[in-house]
Amino acid sequence: MPRLRHAVGDFLREHAPLSAERRDAALLILSELLTNAVRHAGPLTPRIAVEAGLDGARLRLSVEDGHPYRPRALDPHPEAQDIGGRGLLLVQVLAAEAGGDCGVDPTASGGKIIWATLPYDRA
């Protein structure tokens, strides 16, 4: 995972209009998303995909796995949660503080994509 984090960090430094602080937040978000996918879906799915995409205004980070389980931290009813899931709560806070968002989308094959977006903060 450190190799992936360094590769994405290098990509963001070269191509994304992000301050060092926002880039660090993006890398922490990516680490949390990937760690959760490996920990919770890894034993049940043969493939985990990571994507860092740039568009005209935002960075989108996503991790896709083949397991249908929806993380409780992204449940629309957080009061129903037990202890745990703090990594995704951290993702929510970091994304929201930057003016971004996060969520989970089902895939056509029955898995999910957990994603976060961060707006650019410098030109």
mmCIF file with all atom_site columns, C-alpha atoms in Angstrom:
data_model
loop_
_atom_site.group_PDB
_atom_site.id
_atom_site.type_symbol
_atom_site.label_atom_id
_atom_site.label_alt_id
_atom_site.label_comp_id
_atom_site.label_asym_id
_atom_site.label_entity_id
_atom_site.label_seq_id
_atom_site.pdbx_PDB_ins_code
_atom_site.Cartn_x
_atom_site.Cartn_y
_atom_site.Cartn_z
_atom_site.occupancy
_atom_site.B_iso_or_equiv
_atom_site.pdbx_formal_charge
_atom_site.auth_seq_id
_atom_site.auth_comp_id
_atom_site.auth_asym_id
_atom_site.auth_atom_id
_atom_site.pdbx_PDB_model_num
ATOM 1   C CA . MET A 1 1   ? 0.000   0.000   0.000   1.00 0.00 ? 1   MET A CA 1
ATOM 2   C CA . PRO A 1 2   ? 2.833   2.507   0.608   1.00 0.00 ? 2   PRO A CA 1
ATOM 3   C CA . ARG A 1 3   ? 3.911   2.125   -3.019  1.00 0.00 ? 3   ARG A CA 1
ATOM 4   C CA . LEU A 1 4   ? 0.400   2.991   -4.234  1.00 0.00 ? 4   LEU A CA 1
ATOM 5   C CA . ARG A 1 5   ? 0.220   5.972   -1.874  1.00 0.00 ? 5   ARG A CA 1
ATOM 6   C CA . HIS A 1 6   ? 3.559   7.294   -3.176  1.00 0.00 ? 6   HIS A CA 1
ATOM 7   C CA . ALA A 1 7   ? 2.533   6.808   -6.812  1.00 0.00 ? 7   ALA A CA 1
ATOM 8   C CA . VAL A 1 8   ? -0.763  8.652   -6.298  1.00 0.00 ? 8   VAL A CA 1
ATOM 9   C CA . GLY A 1 9   ? 1.028   11.361  -4.284  1.00 0.00 ? 9   GLY A CA 1
ATOM 10  C CA . ASP A 1 10  ? 3.496   11.888  -7.146  1.00 0.00 ? 10  ASP A CA 1
ATOM 11  C CA . PHE A 1 11  ? 0.625   12.012  -9.651  1.00 0.00 ? 11  PHE A CA 1
ATOM 12  C CA . LEU A 1 12  ? -1.246  14.598  -7.554  1.00 0.00 ? 12  LEU A CA 1
ATOM 13  C CA . ARG A 1 13  ? 1.854   16.769  -7.089  1.00 0.00 ? 13  ARG A CA 1
ATOM 14  C CA . GLU A 1 14  ? 2.370   16.850  -10.853 1.00 0.00 ? 14  GLU A CA 1
ATOM 15  C CA . HIS A 1 15  ? -1.199  17.123  -12.122 1.00 0.00 ? 15  HIS A CA 1
ATOM 16  C CA . ALA A 1 16  ? -3.695  18.254  -9.481  1.00 0.00 ? 16  ALA A CA 1
ATOM 17  C CA . PRO A 1 17  ? -4.157  21.870  -8.384  1.00 0.00 ? 17  PRO A CA 1
ATOM 18  C CA . LEU A 1 18  ? -4.093  20.962  -4.684  1.00 0.00 ? 18  LEU A CA 1
ATOM 19  C CA . SER A 1 19  ? -2.287  22.534  -1.774  1.00 0.00 ? 19  SER A CA 1
ATOM 20  C CA . ALA A 1 20  ? 0.031   20.287  0.219   1.00 0.00 ? 20  ALA A CA 1
ATOM 21  C CA . GLU A 1 21  ? -2.587  20.126  2.990   1.00 0.00 ? 21  GLU A CA 1
ATOM 22  C CA . ARG A 1 22  ? -5.368  19.054  0.633   1.00 0.00 ? 22  ARG A CA 1
ATOM 23  C CA . ARG A 1 23  ? -3.060  16.546  -1.071  1.00 0.00 ? 23  ARG A CA 1
ATOM 24  C CA . ASP A 1 24  ? -2.222  15.044  2.338   1.00 0.00 ? 24  ASP A CA 1
ATOM 25  C CA . ALA A 1 25  ? -5.948  14.789  3.105   1.00 0.00 ? 25  ALA A CA 1
ATOM 26  C CA . ALA A 1 26  ? -6.506  13.083  -0.255  1.00 0.00 ? 26  ALA A CA 1
ATOM 27  C CA . LEU A 1 27  ? -3.779  10.541  0.468   1.00 0.00 ? 27  LEU A CA 1
ATOM 28  C CA . LEU A 1 28  ? -5.209  9.834   3.922   1.00 0.00 ? 28  LEU A CA 1
ATOM 29  C CA . ILE A 1 29  ? -8.644  9.332   2.350   1.00 0.00 ? 29  ILE A CA 1
ATOM 30  C CA . LEU A 1 30  ? -7.164  6.952   -0.216  1.00 0.00 ? 30  LEU A CA 1
ATOM 31  C CA . SER A 1 31  ? -5.377  4.996   2.525   1.00 0.00 ? 31  SER A CA 1
ATOM 32  C CA . GLU A 1 32  ? -8.566  4.660   4.570   1.00 0.00 ? 32  GLU A CA 1
ATOM 33  C CA . LEU A 1 33  ? -10.635 3.552   1.579   1.00 0.00 ? 33  LEU A CA 1
ATOM 34  C CA . LEU A 1 34  ? -8.067  0.983   0.501   1.00 0.00 ? 34  LEU A CA 1
ATOM 35  C CA . THR A 1 35  ? -7.447  -0.308  4.025   1.00 0.00 ? 35  THR A CA 1
ATOM 36  C CA . ASN A 1 36  ? -11.159 -0.859  4.531   1.00 0.00 ? 36  ASN A CA 1
ATOM 37  C CA . ALA A 1 37  ? -11.510 -2.654  1.200   1.00 0.00 ? 37  ALA A CA 1
ATOM 38  C CA . VAL A 1 38  ? -8.587  -4.960  1.952   1.00 0.00 ? 38  VAL A CA 1
ATOM 39  C CA . ARG A 1 39  ? -9.693  -5.611  5.523   1.00 0.00 ? 39  ARG A CA 1
ATOM 40  C CA . HIS A 1 40  ? -13.403 -6.126  4.936   1.00 0.00 ? 40  HIS A CA 1
ATOM 41  C CA . ALA A 1 41  ? -13.836 -7.185  1.309   1.00 0.00 ? 41  ALA A CA 1
ATOM 42  C CA . GLY A 1 42  ? -10.391 -8.564  0.486   1.00 0.00 ? 42  GLY A CA 1
ATOM 43  C CA . PRO A 1 43  ? -10.993 -12.095 1.775   1.00 0.00 ? 43  PRO A CA 1
ATOM 44  C CA . LEU A 1 44  ? -14.262 -12.279 -0.195  1.00 0.00 ? 44  LEU A CA 1
ATOM 45  C CA . THR A 1 45  ? -13.360 -10.688 -3.516  1.00 0.00 ? 45  THR A CA 1
ATOM 46  C CA . PRO A 1 46  ? -10.493 -11.511 -5.889  1.00 0.00 ? 46  PRO A CA 1
ATOM 47  C CA . ARG A 1 47  ? -9.940  -7.929  -7.109  1.00 0.00 ? 47  ARG A CA 1
ATOM 48  C CA . ILE A 1 48  ? -9.797  -4.451  -5.607  1.00 0.00 ? 48  ILE A CA 1
ATOM 49  C CA . ALA A 1 49  ? -9.414  -1.490  -7.974  1.00 0.00 ? 49  ALA A CA 1
ATOM 50  C CA . VAL A 1 50  ? -8.194  1.999   -7.071  1.00 0.00 ? 50  VAL A CA 1
ATOM 51  C CA . GLU A 1 51  ? -8.796  5.105   -9.151  1.00 0.00 ? 51  GLU A CA 1
ATOM 52  C CA . ALA A 1 52  ? -7.673  8.712   -8.814  1.00 0.00 ? 52  ALA A CA 1
ATOM 53  C CA . GLY A 1 53  ? -9.378  10.893  -11.403 1.00 0.00 ? 53  GLY A CA 1
ATOM 54  C CA . LEU A 1 54  ? -9.202  14.593  -12.167 1.00 0.00 ? 54  LEU A CA 1
ATOM 55  C CA . ASP A 1 55  ? -11.827 16.711  -13.884 1.00 0.00 ? 55  ASP A CA 1
ATOM 56  C CA . GLY A 1 56  ? -12.236 20.448  -14.365 1.00 0.00 ? 56  GLY A CA 1
ATOM 57  C CA . ALA A 1 57  ? -12.947 21.169  -10.702 1.00 0.00 ? 57  ALA A CA 1
ATOM 58  C CA . ARG A 1 58  ? -12.330 18.135  -8.496  1.00 0.00 ? 58  ARG A CA 1
ATOM 59  C CA . LEU A 1 59  ? -10.284 15.145  -7.561  1.00 0.00 ? 59  LEU A CA 1
ATOM 60  C CA . ARG A 1 60  ? -12.209 11.875  -7.248  1.00 0.00 ? 60  ARG A CA 1
ATOM 61  C CA . LEU A 1 61  ? -10.714 8.957   -5.353  1.00 0.00 ? 61  LEU A CA 1
ATOM 62  C CA . SER A 1 62  ? -12.429 5.589   -5.448  1.00 0.00 ? 62  SER A CA 1
ATOM 63  C CA . VAL A 1 63  ? -11.915 1.994   -4.431  1.00 0.00 ? 63  VAL A CA 1
ATOM 64  C CA . GLU A 1 64  ? -13.966 -0.773  -6.017  1.00 0.00 ? 64  GLU A CA 1
ATOM 65  C CA . ASP A 1 65  ? -14.444 -4.303  -4.741  1.00 0.00 ? 65  ASP A CA 1
ATOM 66  C CA . GLY A 1 66  ? -16.710 -7.200  -5.619  1.00 0.00 ? 66  GLY A CA 1
ATOM 67  C CA . HIS A 1 67  ? -18.376 -7.597  -2.244  1.00 0.00 ? 67  HIS A CA 1
ATOM 68  C CA . PRO A 1 68  ? -21.948 -6.238  -1.885  1.00 0.00 ? 68  PRO A CA 1
ATOM 69  C CA . TYR A 1 69  ? -21.600 -5.258  1.795   1.00 0.00 ? 69  TYR A CA 1
ATOM 70  C CA . ARG A 1 70  ? -22.349 -1.553  2.298   1.00 0.00 ? 70  ARG A CA 1
ATOM 71  C CA . PRO A 1 71  ? -20.137 -0.029  4.998   1.00 0.00 ? 71  PRO A CA 1
ATOM 72  C CA . ARG A 1 72  ? -22.127 1.101   8.034   1.00 0.00 ? 72  ARG A CA 1
ATOM 73  C CA . ALA A 1 73  ? -20.139 4.309   8.348   1.00 0.00 ? 73  ALA A CA 1
ATOM 74  C CA . LEU A 1 74  ? -21.743 5.421   5.095   1.00 0.00 ? 74  LEU A CA 1
ATOM 75  C CA . ASP A 1 75  ? -25.183 4.264   6.207   1.00 0.00 ? 75  ASP A CA 1
ATOM 76  C CA . PRO A 1 76  ? -27.795 7.044   5.994   1.00 0.00 ? 76  PRO A CA 1
ATOM 77  C CA . HIS A 1 77  ? -28.717 6.283   9.644   1.00 0.00 ? 77  HIS A CA 1
ATOM 78  C CA . PRO A 1 78  ? -25.461 6.734   11.594  1.00 0.00 ? 78  PRO A CA 1
ATOM 79  C CA . GLU A 1 79  ? -27.239 6.464   14.954  1.00 0.00 ? 79  GLU A CA 1
ATOM 80  C CA . ALA A 1 80  ? -27.647 2.736   14.240  1.00 0.00 ? 80  ALA A CA 1
ATOM 81  C CA . GLN A 1 81  ? -23.884 2.160   14.148  1.00 0.00 ? 81  GLN A CA 1
ATOM 82  C CA . ASP A 1 82  ? -21.790 0.239   16.644  1.00 0.00 ? 82  ASP A CA 1
ATOM 83  C CA . ILE A 1 83  ? -18.213 1.058   17.531  1.00 0.00 ? 83  ILE A CA 1
ATOM 84  C CA . GLY A 1 84  ? -15.980 0.771   14.487  1.00 0.00 ? 84  GLY A CA 1
ATOM 85  C CA . GLY A 1 85  ? -16.062 2.232   11.040  1.00 0.00 ? 85  GLY A CA 1
ATOM 86  C CA . ARG A 1 86  ? -14.106 5.254   12.195  1.00 0.00 ? 86  ARG A CA 1
ATOM 87  C CA . GLY A 1 87  ? -11.914 5.225   9.096   1.00 0.00 ? 87  GLY A CA 1
ATOM 88  C CA . LEU A 1 88  ? -14.852 5.991   6.846   1.00 0.00 ? 88  LEU A CA 1
ATOM 89  C CA . LEU A 1 89  ? -16.127 8.583   9.291   1.00 0.00 ? 89  LEU A CA 1
ATOM 90  C CA . LEU A 1 90  ? -12.711 10.219  8.957   1.00 0.00 ? 90  LEU A CA 1
ATOM 91  C CA . VAL A 1 91  ? -13.130 10.112  5.164   1.00 0.00 ? 91  VAL A CA 1
ATOM 92  C CA . GLN A 1 92  ? -16.508 11.841  5.509   1.00 0.00 ? 92  GLN A CA 1
ATOM 93  C CA . VAL A 1 93  ? -15.086 14.565  7.756   1.00 0.00 ? 93  VAL A CA 1
ATOM 94  C CA . LEU A 1 94  ? -12.024 15.233  5.579   1.00 0.00 ? 94  LEU A CA 1
ATOM 95  C CA . ALA A 1 95  ? -14.111 15.386  2.404   1.00 0.00 ? 95  ALA A CA 1
ATOM 96  C CA . ALA A 1 96  ? -16.767 17.636  3.981   1.00 0.00 ? 96  ALA A CA 1
ATOM 97  C CA . GLU A 1 97  ? -14.195 20.015  5.502   1.00 0.00 ? 97  GLU A CA 1
ATOM 98  C CA . ALA A 1 98  ? -12.692 20.489  2.029   1.00 0.00 ? 98  ALA A CA 1
ATOM 99  C CA . GLY A 1 99  ? -16.097 21.097  0.442   1.00 0.00 ? 99  GLY A CA 1
ATOM 100 C CA . GLY A 1 100 ? -16.231 17.647  -1.108  1.00 0.00 ? 100 GLY A CA 1
ATOM 101 C CA . ASP A 1 101 ? -18.363 14.584  -0.600  1.00 0.00 ? 101 ASP A CA 1
ATOM 102 C CA . CYS A 1 102 ? -18.190 10.814  -0.283  1.00 0.00 ? 102 CYS A CA 1
ATOM 103 C CA . GLY A 1 103 ? -20.481 7.889   -0.843  1.00 0.00 ? 103 GLY A CA 1
ATOM 104 C CA . VAL A 1 104 ? -20.935 4.382   -2.102  1.00 0.00 ? 104 VAL A CA 1
ATOM 105 C CA . ASP A 1 105 ? -22.374 3.194   -5.419  1.00 0.00 ? 105 ASP A CA 1
ATOM 106 C CA . PRO A 1 106 ? -23.289 -0.368  -6.423  1.00 0.00 ? 106 PRO A CA 1
ATOM 107 C CA . THR A 1 107 ? -21.595 -1.912  -9.430  1.00 0.00 ? 107 THR A CA 1
ATOM 108 C CA . ALA A 1 108 ? -23.367 -3.876  -12.159 1.00 0.00 ? 108 ALA A CA 1
ATOM 109 C CA . SER A 1 109 ? -21.569 -7.033  -10.977 1.00 0.00 ? 109 SER A CA 1
ATOM 110 C CA . GLY A 1 110 ? -22.926 -6.760  -7.417  1.00 0.00 ? 110 GLY A CA 1
ATOM 111 C CA . GLY A 1 111 ? -19.961 -5.094  -5.750  1.00 0.00 ? 111 GLY A CA 1
ATOM 112 C CA . LYS A 1 112 ? -19.479 -1.483  -4.739  1.00 0.00 ? 112 LYS A CA 1
ATOM 113 C CA . ILE A 1 113 ? -17.412 1.611   -5.360  1.00 0.00 ? 113 ILE A CA 1
ATOM 114 C CA . ILE A 1 114 ? -16.628 3.737   -2.331  1.00 0.00 ? 114 ILE A CA 1
ATOM 115 C CA . TRP A 1 115 ? -15.588 7.221   -3.427  1.00 0.00 ? 115 TRP A CA 1
ATOM 116 C CA . ALA A 1 116 ? -14.659 10.661  -2.180  1.00 0.00 ? 116 ALA A CA 1
ATOM 117 C CA . THR A 1 117 ? -14.315 13.945  -4.021  1.00 0.00 ? 117 THR A CA 1
ATOM 118 C CA . LEU A 1 118 ? -12.251 16.979  -3.107  1.00 0.00 ? 118 LEU A CA 1
ATOM 119 C CA . PRO A 1 119 ? -12.448 20.309  -4.910  1.00 0.00 ? 119 PRO A CA 1
ATOM 120 C CA . TYR A 1 120 ? -9.276  21.914  -6.161  1.00 0.00 ? 120 TYR A CA 1
ATOM 121 C CA . ASP A 1 121 ? -7.997  24.647  -3.912  1.00 0.00 ? 121 ASP A CA 1
ATOM 122 C CA . ARG A 1 122 ? -5.447  26.366  -6.132  1.00 0.00 ? 122 ARG A CA 1
ATOM 123 C CA . ALA A 1 123 ? -5.046  27.041  -9.812  1.00 0.00 ? 123 ALA A CA 1
#
